[in-house]
Amino acid sequence: MIIDGKLASRIIQPRPRDSHKGNFGRALLIGGLYPYGGAIIMAALATVNSGAGLVMVATDRENIAPLHAHLPEAMAFEVTDTECLSEQIAMADVVLIGSGLGEDRLAQELLDLVLDQIRGWQTLLIDGSALNLLAQKAIVNWQTERVVLTPHQKEWERLSGLSMAKQTDASTREALLHFPRETVLVAKSSQTRLYDQEGRFGVLSVGGSYQATGGMGDTLAGMIAGFVPQFKSAPLFDRVAVASYLHSKIAQDLSKKAYVVLPTKISEEIPKVMEKLSRQDQED
């Protein structure tokens, strides 16, 4: 499958005139525990700028003020408020967990809570340290079939049992069969590849070493969290593929004038690029 601007313009369509924020999905982001507060802020910036209708963030109490200073459009609450967290999980179209989550006892408890309470109509997006916590589990009782995994090669090694040298297309597809039926894998590397269990496969031809900076994965996860609930008529694989493509394509364009591309700069460009793509399919 070719993941390019043509696919992006098919997915990103002009918004109906009579739409409202409820039409574009509700995203819940969980993470940013001390000392990784910036990670969830970058993820939230990407989710909001990608067009999710409502974005709620569960993070450390001390991180709420910095989050709102950067992004007043997002709502936030203390991550240890389990009653509120359960309510928000129940309402979310997509739950992203892992950006700046850490791997301590609280992080494990939060992942367990999400795995237990998420339901079949919702999409679970697992990123960052939550992937390592997931890999430590002998058995996972999945409550939803809609799962997106975004590991880099070492994280995928822990999850799949495949050493980096053995992470071929065939072995990765076989390992993916051990996950829920509608799982999409974003295997991050210098040439990121996407897989699902139905045989769909894509390779990103954009991106480069100018993306090698902290927060880049958090921004990608946030973009996916924005695209998944927003473009529901498209297959999950396509939604994830387009978010992944735009993340690297924007970075590639920015790299023409920047030696290192900052994740927050990518987020700033998302709405403008999406608007251009939404018109492109109509013009063609």
C-alpha atoms as an extended CHARMM CRD file, in Angstrom:
* protein
*
       284  EXT
         1         1  MET       CA              0.0000000000        0.0000000000        0.0000000000  PROA      1               0.0000000000
         2         2  ILE       CA              1.2710000000        3.4690000000       -0.8810000000  PROA      2               0.0000000000
         3         3  ILE       CA              0.9750000000        5.9100000000        2.0070000000  PROA      3               0.0000000000
         4         4  ASP       CA              1.1120000000        9.3330000000        0.4320000000  PROA      4               0.0000000000
         5         5  GLY       CA             -0.6750000000       12.6240000000       -0.0950000000  PROA      5               0.0000000000
         6         6  LYS       CA             -3.3040000000       11.0210000000       -2.3180000000  PROA      6               0.0000000000
         7         7  LEU       CA             -4.4030000000        8.7200000000        0.4900000000  PROA      7               0.0000000000
         8         8  ALA       CA             -4.3400000000       11.6560000000        2.9020000000  PROA      8               0.0000000000
         9         9  SER       CA             -6.5800000000       13.7700000000        0.6550000000  PROA      9               0.0000000000
        10        10  ARG       CA             -9.0940000000       10.9050000000        0.4250000000  PROA      10              0.0000000000
        11        11  ILE       CA             -9.3010000000       10.6350000000        4.2050000000  PROA      11              0.0000000000
        12        12  ILE       CA             -9.1860000000       14.3480000000        5.1160000000  PROA      12              0.0000000000
        13        13  GLN       CA            -12.3690000000       15.8060000000        3.6880000000  PROA      13              0.0000000000
        14        14  PRO       CA            -13.9420000000       19.2590000000        4.1820000000  PROA      14              0.0000000000
        15        15  ARG       CA            -16.0370000000       19.4710000000        7.3330000000  PROA      15              0.0000000000
        16        16  PRO       CA            -19.8330000000       19.6090000000        6.9040000000  PROA      16              0.0000000000
        17        17  ARG       CA            -21.2730000000       23.0730000000        7.5580000000  PROA      17              0.0000000000
        18        18  ASP       CA            -23.7530000000       21.7910000000       10.1320000000  PROA      18              0.0000000000
        19        19  SER       CA            -21.1870000000       19.8560000000       12.2000000000  PROA      19              0.0000000000
        20        20  HSD       CA            -20.1750000000       20.4690000000       15.8290000000  PROA      20              0.0000000000
        21        21  LYS       CA            -17.3580000000       19.3210000000       18.1070000000  PROA      21              0.0000000000
        22        22  GLY       CA            -19.2130000000       16.1380000000       18.9850000000  PROA      22              0.0000000000
        23        23  ASN       CA            -18.9250000000       14.9970000000       15.3750000000  PROA      23              0.0000000000
        24        24  PHE       CA            -15.1530000000       14.8470000000       15.5280000000  PROA      24              0.0000000000
        25        25  GLY       CA            -14.6240000000       12.5380000000       18.4400000000  PROA      25              0.0000000000
        26        26  ARG       CA            -13.5460000000       12.5330000000       22.0490000000  PROA      26              0.0000000000
        27        27  ALA       CA             -9.9540000000       11.6470000000       22.9670000000  PROA      27              0.0000000000
        28        28  LEU       CA             -8.6060000000       10.8100000000       26.4190000000  PROA      28              0.0000000000
        29        29  LEU       CA             -4.8320000000       11.0640000000       26.9260000000  PROA      29              0.0000000000
        30        30  ILE       CA             -3.2010000000        9.5230000000       30.0070000000  PROA      30              0.0000000000
        31        31  GLY       CA              0.3960000000       10.2650000000       31.0010000000  PROA      31              0.0000000000
        32        32  GLY       CA              2.7980000000       13.0390000000       31.8590000000  PROA      32              0.0000000000
        33        33  LEU       CA              3.7310000000       11.6960000000       35.2870000000  PROA      33              0.0000000000
        34        34  TYR       CA              6.7340000000       13.3520000000       36.9620000000  PROA      34              0.0000000000
        35        35  PRO       CA              9.3050000000       14.0030000000       35.5040000000  PROA      35              0.0000000000
        36        36  TYR       CA              7.8270000000       13.4740000000       32.0300000000  PROA      36              0.0000000000
        37        37  GLY       CA              5.1850000000       16.2050000000       32.0070000000  PROA      37              0.0000000000
        38        38  GLY       CA              6.2110000000       17.5980000000       28.6420000000  PROA      38              0.0000000000
        39        39  ALA       CA              5.4140000000       14.3470000000       26.8460000000  PROA      39              0.0000000000
        40        40  ILE       CA              1.6690000000       14.4960000000       27.4430000000  PROA      40              0.0000000000
        41        41  ILE       CA              1.6130000000       18.2110000000       26.6220000000  PROA      41              0.0000000000
        42        42  MET       CA              3.1810000000       17.5020000000       23.2250000000  PROA      42              0.0000000000
        43        43  ALA       CA              0.7540000000       14.6340000000       22.6420000000  PROA      43              0.0000000000
        44        44  ALA       CA             -2.1910000000       16.8830000000       23.5430000000  PROA      44              0.0000000000
        45        45  LEU       CA             -0.9470000000       19.6730000000       21.2640000000  PROA      45              0.0000000000
        46        46  ALA       CA             -0.8930000000       17.2170000000       18.3690000000  PROA      46              0.0000000000
        47        47  THR       CA             -4.3310000000       15.7770000000       19.1730000000  PROA      47              0.0000000000
        48        48  VAL       CA             -6.0070000000       19.1860000000       19.3520000000  PROA      48              0.0000000000
        49        49  ASN       CA             -4.2460000000       20.4880000000       16.2470000000  PROA      49              0.0000000000
        50        50  SER       CA             -5.2090000000       17.3120000000       14.3710000000  PROA      50              0.0000000000
        51        51  GLY       CA             -8.8690000000       18.1950000000       14.8690000000  PROA      51              0.0000000000
        52        52  ALA       CA            -10.2570000000       15.9540000000       17.6140000000  PROA      52              0.0000000000
        53        53  GLY       CA            -13.5140000000       17.4970000000       18.8490000000  PROA      53              0.0000000000
        54        54  LEU       CA            -12.8290000000       17.1640000000       22.5780000000  PROA      54              0.0000000000
        55        55  VAL       CA             -9.5150000000       16.3750000000       24.2440000000  PROA      55              0.0000000000
        56        56  MET       CA             -9.2740000000       15.3840000000       27.9090000000  PROA      56              0.0000000000
        57        57  VAL       CA             -5.9210000000       14.8380000000       29.6430000000  PROA      57              0.0000000000
        58        58  ALA       CA             -5.2570000000       12.8260000000       32.8100000000  PROA      58              0.0000000000
        59        59  THR       CA             -1.9000000000       13.8680000000       34.2570000000  PROA      59              0.0000000000
        60        60  ASP       CA             -0.1090000000       14.9270000000       37.4560000000  PROA      60              0.0000000000
        61        61  ARG       CA             -1.8250000000       17.7780000000       39.2880000000  PROA      61              0.0000000000
        62        62  GLU       CA              1.3620000000       19.8810000000       38.9730000000  PROA      62              0.0000000000
        63        63  ASN       CA              1.2960000000       19.4000000000       35.2150000000  PROA      63              0.0000000000
        64        64  ILE       CA             -2.2030000000       20.7940000000       34.6510000000  PROA      64              0.0000000000
        65        65  ALA       CA             -1.2160000000       24.4690000000       34.8300000000  PROA      65              0.0000000000
        66        66  PRO       CA              1.6920000000       24.0570000000       32.3480000000  PROA      66              0.0000000000
        67        67  LEU       CA             -0.6300000000       22.1060000000       30.0420000000  PROA      67              0.0000000000
        68        68  HSD       CA             -3.2470000000       24.8620000000       30.0710000000  PROA      68              0.0000000000
        69        69  ALA       CA             -0.5670000000       27.5130000000       29.5520000000  PROA      69              0.0000000000
        70        70  HSD       CA              0.3690000000       25.7770000000       26.3040000000  PROA      70              0.0000000000
        71        71  LEU       CA             -3.0860000000       24.5220000000       25.3590000000  PROA      71              0.0000000000
        72        72  PRO       CA             -6.1970000000       26.0610000000       26.9140000000  PROA      72              0.0000000000
        73        73  GLU       CA             -8.3010000000       24.1120000000       24.3950000000  PROA      73              0.0000000000
        74        74  ALA       CA             -7.6690000000       20.8370000000       26.2680000000  PROA      74              0.0000000000
        75        75  MET       CA             -9.4070000000       19.8310000000       29.5070000000  PROA      75              0.0000000000
        76        76  ALA       CA             -7.4450000000       18.1630000000       32.2870000000  PROA      76              0.0000000000
        77        77  PHE       CA             -7.7940000000       16.4570000000       35.6530000000  PROA      77              0.0000000000
        78        78  GLU       CA             -5.5520000000       14.7630000000       38.2010000000  PROA      78              0.0000000000
        79        79  VAL       CA             -4.6160000000       11.2700000000       37.0660000000  PROA      79              0.0000000000
        80        80  THR       CA             -5.0530000000        9.8010000000       40.5620000000  PROA      80              0.0000000000
        81        81  ASP       CA             -8.7530000000       10.7530000000       40.5780000000  PROA      81              0.0000000000
        82        82  THR       CA             -9.8880000000        7.2400000000       39.6840000000  PROA      82              0.0000000000
        83        83  GLU       CA            -13.5960000000        8.0940000000       39.7210000000  PROA      83              0.0000000000
        84        84  CYS       CA            -13.1190000000       10.8500000000       37.1660000000  PROA      84              0.0000000000
        85        85  LEU       CA            -10.7330000000        8.6840000000       35.1660000000  PROA      85              0.0000000000
        86        86  SER       CA            -13.2780000000        5.8700000000       34.9520000000  PROA      86              0.0000000000
        87        87  GLU       CA            -15.9550000000        8.3240000000       33.8150000000  PROA      87              0.0000000000
        88        88  GLN       CA            -13.6940000000        9.7150000000       31.1100000000  PROA      88              0.0000000000
        89        89  ILE       CA            -12.6210000000        6.2870000000       29.8770000000  PROA      89              0.0000000000
        90        90  ALA       CA            -16.2820000000        5.3670000000       29.4560000000  PROA      90              0.0000000000
        91        91  MET       CA            -16.9550000000        8.4520000000       27.2860000000  PROA      91              0.0000000000
        92        92  ALA       CA            -13.8490000000        8.4150000000       25.0890000000  PROA      92              0.0000000000
        93        93  ASP       CA            -13.7660000000        7.2820000000       21.4680000000  PROA      93              0.0000000000
        94        94  VAL       CA            -10.0150000000        6.7610000000       21.7450000000  PROA      94              0.0000000000
        95        95  VAL       CA             -7.8060000000        6.3510000000       24.8050000000  PROA      95              0.0000000000
        96        96  LEU       CA             -4.0930000000        7.0890000000       24.4470000000  PROA      96              0.0000000000
        97        97  ILE       CA             -1.9160000000        5.8410000000       27.2860000000  PROA      97              0.0000000000
        98        98  GLY       CA              1.8480000000        5.9670000000       27.5840000000  PROA      98              0.0000000000
        99        99  SER       CA              3.1360000000        9.4340000000       26.7120000000  PROA      99              0.0000000000
       100       100  GLY       CA              5.3230000000       10.2820000000       29.7060000000  PROA      100             0.0000000000
       101       101  LEU       CA              3.6440000000        7.5840000000       31.7870000000  PROA      101             0.0000000000
       102       102  GLY       CA              6.7780000000        6.0680000000       33.3060000000  PROA      102             0.0000000000
       103       103  GLU       CA              6.9810000000        2.5170000000       34.5970000000  PROA      103             0.0000000000
       104       104  ASP       CA              6.3790000000        2.7980000000       38.3380000000  PROA      104             0.0000000000
       105       105  ARG       CA              3.5570000000        1.2560000000       40.3490000000  PROA      105             0.0000000000
       106       106  LEU       CA              1.1050000000        4.0410000000       39.5740000000  PROA      106             0.0000000000
       107       107  ALA       CA              1.8020000000        3.7080000000       35.8480000000  PROA      107             0.0000000000
       108       108  GLN       CA              1.0930000000       -0.0240000000       36.0200000000  PROA      108             0.0000000000
       109       109  GLU       CA             -2.1310000000        0.5720000000       37.9300000000  PROA      109             0.0000000000
       110       110  LEU       CA             -3.2720000000        3.1010000000       35.3430000000  PROA      110             0.0000000000
       111       111  LEU       CA             -2.6200000000        0.7050000000       32.4780000000  PROA      111             0.0000000000
       112       112  ASP       CA             -4.4690000000       -2.0680000000       34.3320000000  PROA      112             0.0000000000
       113       113  LEU       CA             -7.4370000000        0.2380000000       34.8750000000  PROA      113             0.0000000000
       114       114  VAL       CA             -7.5960000000        1.1670000000       31.2040000000  PROA      114             0.0000000000
       115       115  LEU       CA             -7.2630000000       -2.4330000000       30.0270000000  PROA      115             0.0000000000
       116       116  ASP       CA            -10.0700000000       -3.4480000000       32.3700000000  PROA      116             0.0000000000
       117       117  GLN       CA            -12.5080000000       -0.6260000000       31.6100000000  PROA      117             0.0000000000
       118       118  ILE       CA            -12.1490000000        0.0930000000       27.9010000000  PROA      118             0.0000000000
       119       119  ARG       CA            -14.8570000000       -1.4660000000       25.7300000000  PROA      119             0.0000000000
       120       120  GLY       CA            -15.2300000000       -2.9130000000       22.2550000000  PROA      120             0.0000000000
       121       121  TRP       CA            -16.4720000000        0.2100000000       20.4800000000  PROA      121             0.0000000000
       122       122  GLN       CA            -13.4460000000        2.2090000000       21.6730000000  PROA      122             0.0000000000
       123       123  THR       CA             -9.9130000000        2.3610000000       20.2660000000  PROA      123             0.0000000000
       124       124  LEU       CA             -6.9590000000        1.8340000000       22.6090000000  PROA      124             0.0000000000
       125       125  LEU       CA             -3.7020000000        3.5010000000       21.5680000000  PROA      125             0.0000000000
       126       126  ILE       CA             -0.6540000000        2.2640000000       23.4720000000  PROA      126             0.0000000000
       127       127  ASP       CA              2.5710000000        4.2500000000       23.2380000000  PROA      127             0.0000000000
       128       128  GLY       CA              5.8480000000        4.8680000000       25.0390000000  PROA      128             0.0000000000
       129       129  SER       CA              6.4060000000        3.3200000000       28.4420000000  PROA      129             0.0000000000
       130       130  ALA       CA              2.9530000000        1.6940000000       28.3930000000  PROA      130             0.0000000000
       131       131  LEU       CA              4.3380000000       -0.6230000000       25.7050000000  PROA      131             0.0000000000
       132       132  ASN       CA              7.0440000000       -1.7910000000       28.1030000000  PROA      132             0.0000000000
       133       133  LEU       CA              4.4830000000       -2.3140000000       30.8670000000  PROA      133             0.0000000000
       134       134  LEU       CA              2.3140000000       -4.2780000000       28.4570000000  PROA      134             0.0000000000
       135       135  ALA       CA              5.2830000000       -6.4620000000       27.5100000000  PROA      135             0.0000000000
       136       136  GLN       CA              5.7050000000       -7.4550000000       31.1720000000  PROA      136             0.0000000000
       137       137  LYS       CA              2.2540000000       -9.0320000000       31.2960000000  PROA      137             0.0000000000
       138       138  ALA       CA              2.0080000000      -12.7850000000       30.8200000000  PROA      138             0.0000000000
       139       139  ILE       CA             -1.6990000000      -12.5740000000       29.9090000000  PROA      139             0.0000000000
       140       140  VAL       CA             -3.7980000000       -9.6420000000       28.7330000000  PROA      140             0.0000000000
       141       141  ASN       CA             -7.5900000000       -9.8830000000       28.7330000000  PROA      141             0.0000000000
       142       142  TRP       CA             -8.3430000000       -7.4710000000       25.9190000000  PROA      142             0.0000000000
       143       143  GLN       CA            -11.7260000000       -5.7850000000       26.2090000000  PROA      143             0.0000000000
       144       144  THR       CA            -11.5300000000       -4.1750000000       22.7610000000  PROA      144             0.0000000000
       145       145  GLU       CA            -10.4340000000       -5.4240000000       19.3690000000  PROA      145             0.0000000000
       146       146  ARG       CA             -9.4210000000       -1.9280000000       18.2010000000  PROA      146             0.0000000000
       147       147  VAL       CA             -5.8100000000       -1.4540000000       19.2850000000  PROA      147             0.0000000000
       148       148  VAL       CA             -3.0010000000        0.7090000000       17.9030000000  PROA      148             0.0000000000
       149       149  LEU       CA              0.5810000000       -0.0450000000       18.9460000000  PROA      149             0.0000000000
       150       150  THR       CA              3.3930000000        2.4450000000       18.2230000000  PROA      150             0.0000000000
       151       151  PRO       CA              6.6620000000        0.7830000000       19.2730000000  PROA      151             0.0000000000
       152       152  HSD       CA             10.1780000000        1.5180000000       18.1330000000  PROA      152             0.0000000000
       153       153  GLN       CA             12.2690000000       -1.5580000000       17.3730000000  PROA      153             0.0000000000
       154       154  LYS       CA             13.4250000000       -2.2510000000       20.9460000000  PROA      154             0.0000000000
       155       155  GLU       CA              9.8930000000       -1.8870000000       22.3080000000  PROA      155             0.0000000000
       156       156  TRP       CA              8.5990000000       -4.2440000000       19.6170000000  PROA      156             0.0000000000
       157       157  GLU       CA             11.3240000000       -6.7100000000       20.6090000000  PROA      157             0.0000000000
       158       158  ARG       CA              9.9530000000       -6.7360000000       24.1630000000  PROA      158             0.0000000000
       159       159  LEU       CA              6.3550000000       -7.0470000000       22.9800000000  PROA      159             0.0000000000
       160       160  SER       CA              6.8490000000       -9.6540000000       20.2680000000  PROA      160             0.0000000000
       161       161  GLY       CA              9.8940000000      -11.5660000000       21.4530000000  PROA      161             0.0000000000
       162       162  LEU       CA             11.5730000000      -10.8540000000       18.1080000000  PROA      162             0.0000000000
       163       163  SER       CA             15.1190000000       -9.5460000000       18.2600000000  PROA      163             0.0000000000
       164       164  MET       CA             15.7290000000       -6.4680000000       16.1430000000  PROA      164             0.0000000000
       165       165  ALA       CA             17.6200000000       -8.6060000000       13.6190000000  PROA      165             0.0000000000
       166       166  LYS       CA             14.6320000000      -10.9270000000       13.2320000000  PROA      166             0.0000000000
       167       167  GLN       CA             11.9570000000       -8.2550000000       12.7900000000  PROA      167             0.0000000000
       168       168  THR       CA             11.1710000000       -9.1160000000        9.1820000000  PROA      168             0.0000000000
       169       169  ASP       CA              7.8180000000       -8.4070000000        7.5440000000  PROA      169             0.0000000000
       170       170  ALA       CA              6.8380000000      -12.0670000000        7.7850000000  PROA      170             0.0000000000
       171       171  SER       CA              7.8310000000      -12.5350000000       11.4380000000  PROA      171             0.0000000000
       172       172  THR       CA              6.1950000000       -9.2520000000       12.4360000000  PROA      172             0.0000000000
       173       173  ARG       CA              2.9160000000      -10.2490000000       10.7560000000  PROA      173             0.0000000000
       174       174  GLU       CA              3.0030000000      -13.5880000000       12.5840000000  PROA      174             0.0000000000
       175       175  ALA       CA              3.6850000000      -11.9340000000       15.9520000000  PROA      175             0.0000000000
       176       176  LEU       CA              0.8410000000       -9.4820000000       15.3680000000  PROA      176             0.0000000000
       177       177  LEU       CA             -1.6180000000      -12.4010000000       15.3220000000  PROA      177             0.0000000000
       178       178  HSD       CA             -1.2230000000      -12.6470000000       19.1070000000  PROA      178             0.0000000000
       179       179  PHE       CA             -2.8820000000       -9.2620000000       19.5340000000  PROA      179             0.0000000000
       180       180  PRO       CA             -6.5690000000       -8.3180000000       19.1040000000  PROA      180             0.0000000000
       181       181  ARG       CA             -8.1090000000       -8.8150000000       15.6600000000  PROA      181             0.0000000000
       182       182  GLU       CA             -8.1800000000       -5.1500000000       14.6010000000  PROA      182             0.0000000000
       183       183  THR       CA             -4.7080000000       -4.2200000000       15.8510000000  PROA      183             0.0000000000
       184       184  VAL       CA             -2.6760000000       -1.7750000000       13.7850000000  PROA      184             0.0000000000
       185       185  LEU       CA              1.0770000000       -1.7710000000       14.3430000000  PROA      185             0.0000000000
       186       186  VAL       CA              3.1810000000        1.3080000000       13.6460000000  PROA      186             0.0000000000
       187       187  ALA       CA              6.6900000000       -0.1480000000       13.7030000000  PROA      187             0.0000000000
       188       188  LYS       CA              8.8140000000        2.9790000000       14.0960000000  PROA      188             0.0000000000
       189       189  SER       CA             12.3150000000        3.0330000000       12.6100000000  PROA      189             0.0000000000
       190       190  SER       CA             14.3330000000        4.9500000000       10.0320000000  PROA      190             0.0000000000
       191       191  GLN       CA             11.7850000000        3.5290000000        7.5730000000  PROA      191             0.0000000000
       192       192  THR       CA              8.5540000000        3.1960000000        9.5450000000  PROA      192             0.0000000000
       193       193  ARG       CA              6.2470000000        0.3360000000        8.5230000000  PROA      193             0.0000000000
       194       194  LEU       CA              2.5720000000       -0.2380000000        9.2720000000  PROA      194             0.0000000000
       195       195  TYR       CA              0.8200000000       -3.6040000000        9.5300000000  PROA      195             0.0000000000
       196       196  ASP       CA             -2.5540000000       -5.0650000000       10.4260000000  PROA      196             0.0000000000
       197       197  GLN       CA             -3.8630000000       -8.6010000000       10.7320000000  PROA      197             0.0000000000
       198       198  GLU       CA             -5.7740000000       -8.4960000000        7.4490000000  PROA      198             0.0000000000
       199       199  GLY       CA             -2.5700000000       -8.2060000000        5.4770000000  PROA      199             0.0000000000
       200       200  ARG       CA             -2.5380000000       -4.4640000000        4.9240000000  PROA      200             0.0000000000
       201       201  PHE       CA              0.9900000000       -3.1230000000        4.8580000000  PROA      201             0.0000000000
       202       202  GLY       CA              2.5770000000        0.2420000000        4.1820000000  PROA      202             0.0000000000
       203       203  VAL       CA              5.9770000000        1.8900000000        4.3010000000  PROA      203             0.0000000000
       204       204  LEU       CA              6.6460000000        5.5790000000        4.8880000000  PROA      204             0.0000000000
       205       205  SER       CA              8.8730000000        7.1000000000        2.2310000000  PROA      205             0.0000000000
       206       206  VAL       CA              9.1280000000       10.4110000000        4.0910000000  PROA      206             0.0000000000
       207       207  GLY       CA             10.9700000000       11.4140000000        7.2400000000  PROA      207             0.0000000000
       208       208  GLY       CA             14.5810000000       11.4370000000        8.3350000000  PROA      208             0.0000000000
       209       209  SER       CA             17.1770000000       11.9440000000       11.0640000000  PROA      209             0.0000000000
       210       210  TYR       CA             15.9870000000       15.5240000000       11.6630000000  PROA      210             0.0000000000
       211       211  GLN       CA             13.1490000000       13.8740000000       13.6310000000  PROA      211             0.0000000000
       212       212  ALA       CA             15.5300000000       12.2730000000       16.1280000000  PROA      212             0.0000000000
       213       213  THR       CA             14.5890000000       14.3800000000       19.1280000000  PROA      213             0.0000000000
       214       214  GLY       CA             12.5890000000       13.9080000000       22.3120000000  PROA      214             0.0000000000
       215       215  GLY       CA              8.8210000000       14.2140000000       21.9670000000  PROA      215             0.0000000000
       216       216  MET       CA              8.6120000000       13.1080000000       18.3410000000  PROA      216             0.0000000000
       217       217  GLY       CA              6.8450000000        9.8590000000       19.2590000000  PROA      217             0.0000000000
       218       218  ASP       CA              4.4760000000       11.6700000000       21.6150000000  PROA      218             0.0000000000
       219       219  THR       CA              3.4770000000       13.9840000000       18.7740000000  PROA      219             0.0000000000
       220       220  LEU       CA              2.8700000000       11.0520000000       16.4420000000  PROA      220             0.0000000000
       221       221  ALA       CA              0.7220000000        9.3320000000       19.0700000000  PROA      221             0.0000000000
       222       222  GLY       CA             -1.2350000000       12.5480000000       19.5550000000  PROA      222             0.0000000000
       223       223  MET       CA             -1.8490000000       12.8790000000       15.8230000000  PROA      223             0.0000000000
       224       224  ILE       CA             -3.1470000000        9.3210000000       15.6480000000  PROA      224             0.0000000000
       225       225  ALA       CA             -5.3990000000       10.0500000000       18.6420000000  PROA      225             0.0000000000
       226       226  GLY       CA             -6.7980000000       13.0110000000       16.7150000000  PROA      226             0.0000000000
       227       227  PHE       CA             -7.3470000000       11.1610000000       13.4380000000  PROA      227             0.0000000000
       228       228  VAL       CA             -8.8690000000        7.9380000000       14.8100000000  PROA      228             0.0000000000
       229       229  PRO       CA            -12.1210000000        9.3990000000       16.2390000000  PROA      229             0.0000000000
       230       230  GLN       CA            -12.4280000000       12.0970000000       13.5940000000  PROA      230             0.0000000000
       231       231  PHE       CA            -12.4770000000       10.1130000000       10.3410000000  PROA      231             0.0000000000
       232       232  LYS       CA            -14.6100000000        7.1700000000       11.4120000000  PROA      232             0.0000000000
       233       233  SER       CA            -15.8260000000        6.2400000000        7.9300000000  PROA      233             0.0000000000
       234       234  ALA       CA            -12.3010000000        5.1840000000        6.8980000000  PROA      234             0.0000000000
       235       235  PRO       CA            -10.6560000000        1.8850000000        7.9370000000  PROA      235             0.0000000000
       236       236  LEU       CA             -8.6110000000        2.1360000000       11.1220000000  PROA      236             0.0000000000
       237       237  PHE       CA             -5.4530000000        1.2280000000        9.2110000000  PROA      237             0.0000000000
       238       238  ASP       CA             -5.9410000000        4.1420000000        6.8020000000  PROA      238             0.0000000000
       239       239  ARG       CA             -6.5600000000        6.6320000000        9.5930000000  PROA      239             0.0000000000
       240       240  VAL       CA             -3.3860000000        5.5770000000       11.3930000000  PROA      240             0.0000000000
       241       241  ALA       CA             -1.4170000000        5.5060000000        8.1340000000  PROA      241             0.0000000000
       242       242  VAL       CA             -2.3980000000        9.0470000000        7.1720000000  PROA      242             0.0000000000
       243       243  ALA       CA             -1.5350000000       10.4290000000       10.6210000000  PROA      243             0.0000000000
       244       244  SER       CA              1.8490000000        8.6980000000       10.4370000000  PROA      244             0.0000000000
       245       245  TYR       CA              2.4740000000        9.9930000000        6.9270000000  PROA      245             0.0000000000
       246       246  LEU       CA              1.5920000000       13.5990000000        7.7640000000  PROA      246             0.0000000000
       247       247  HSD       CA              3.7680000000       13.5150000000       10.8790000000  PROA      247             0.0000000000
       248       248  SER       CA              6.8420000000       12.6640000000        8.7960000000  PROA      248             0.0000000000
       249       249  LYS       CA              5.8630000000       14.7040000000        5.7330000000  PROA      249             0.0000000000
       250       250  ILE       CA              5.4680000000       17.8900000000        7.7790000000  PROA      250             0.0000000000
       251       251  ALA       CA              8.8040000000       17.1930000000        9.4630000000  PROA      251             0.0000000000
       252       252  GLN       CA             10.4340000000       16.6440000000        6.0830000000  PROA      252             0.0000000000
       253       253  ASP       CA              9.0980000000       19.9530000000        4.7680000000  PROA      253             0.0000000000
       254       254  LEU       CA             10.2360000000       21.7880000000        7.9080000000  PROA      254             0.0000000000
       255       255  SER       CA             13.7120000000       20.2300000000        7.6320000000  PROA      255             0.0000000000
       256       256  LYS       CA             14.3810000000       22.2720000000        4.5080000000  PROA      256             0.0000000000
       257       257  LYS       CA             14.8960000000       25.2320000000        6.8140000000  PROA      257             0.0000000000
       258       258  ALA       CA             15.8180000000       23.4940000000       10.0840000000  PROA      258             0.0000000000
       259       259  TYR       CA             18.6730000000       21.1320000000       10.9780000000  PROA      259             0.0000000000
       260       260  VAL       CA             16.5290000000       19.6480000000       13.7660000000  PROA      260             0.0000000000
       261       261  VAL       CA             12.7120000000       19.6490000000       13.6060000000  PROA      261             0.0000000000
       262       262  LEU       CA             10.9640000000       20.2290000000       16.9330000000  PROA      262             0.0000000000
       263       263  PRO       CA              7.8060000000       18.1940000000       17.6100000000  PROA      263             0.0000000000
       264       264  THR       CA              5.8680000000       21.3010000000       18.6480000000  PROA      264             0.0000000000
       265       265  LYS       CA              6.6350000000       22.8700000000       15.2580000000  PROA      265             0.0000000000
       266       266  ILE       CA              5.0200000000       19.8800000000       13.5690000000  PROA      266             0.0000000000
       267       267  SER       CA              1.8670000000       20.4180000000       15.6330000000  PROA      267             0.0000000000
       268       268  GLU       CA              1.7140000000       24.0550000000       14.5790000000  PROA      268             0.0000000000
       269       269  GLU       CA              1.6190000000       23.0370000000       10.9200000000  PROA      269             0.0000000000
       270       270  ILE       CA             -1.0060000000       20.2700000000       11.1360000000  PROA      270             0.0000000000
       271       271  PRO       CA             -4.1760000000       22.3950000000       10.6710000000  PROA      271             0.0000000000
       272       272  LYS       CA             -2.7400000000       24.2270000000        7.6710000000  PROA      272             0.0000000000
       273       273  VAL       CA             -1.6290000000       21.0220000000        5.9600000000  PROA      273             0.0000000000
       274       274  MET       CA             -4.9840000000       19.3390000000        6.6500000000  PROA      274             0.0000000000
       275       275  GLU       CA             -6.8670000000       22.2890000000        5.1820000000  PROA      275             0.0000000000
       276       276  LYS       CA             -4.8100000000       22.1200000000        2.0000000000  PROA      276             0.0000000000
       277       277  LEU       CA             -5.3440000000       18.3730000000        1.6830000000  PROA      277             0.0000000000
       278       278  SER       CA             -9.0980000000       18.7010000000        2.2480000000  PROA      278             0.0000000000
       279       279  ARG       CA             -9.3160000000       20.9600000000       -0.8120000000  PROA      279             0.0000000000
       280       280  GLN       CA             -6.9890000000       18.8950000000       -2.9490000000  PROA      280             0.0000000000
       281       281  ASP       CA             -9.3610000000       15.9470000000       -3.4110000000  PROA      281             0.0000000000
       282       282  GLN       CA            -12.1550000000       18.3370000000       -4.4250000000  PROA      282             0.0000000000
       283       283  GLU       CA             -9.9300000000       20.1060000000       -6.9570000000  PROA      283             0.0000000000
       284       284  ASP       CA             -8.7230000000       16.8290000000       -8.4890000000  PROA      284             0.0000000000
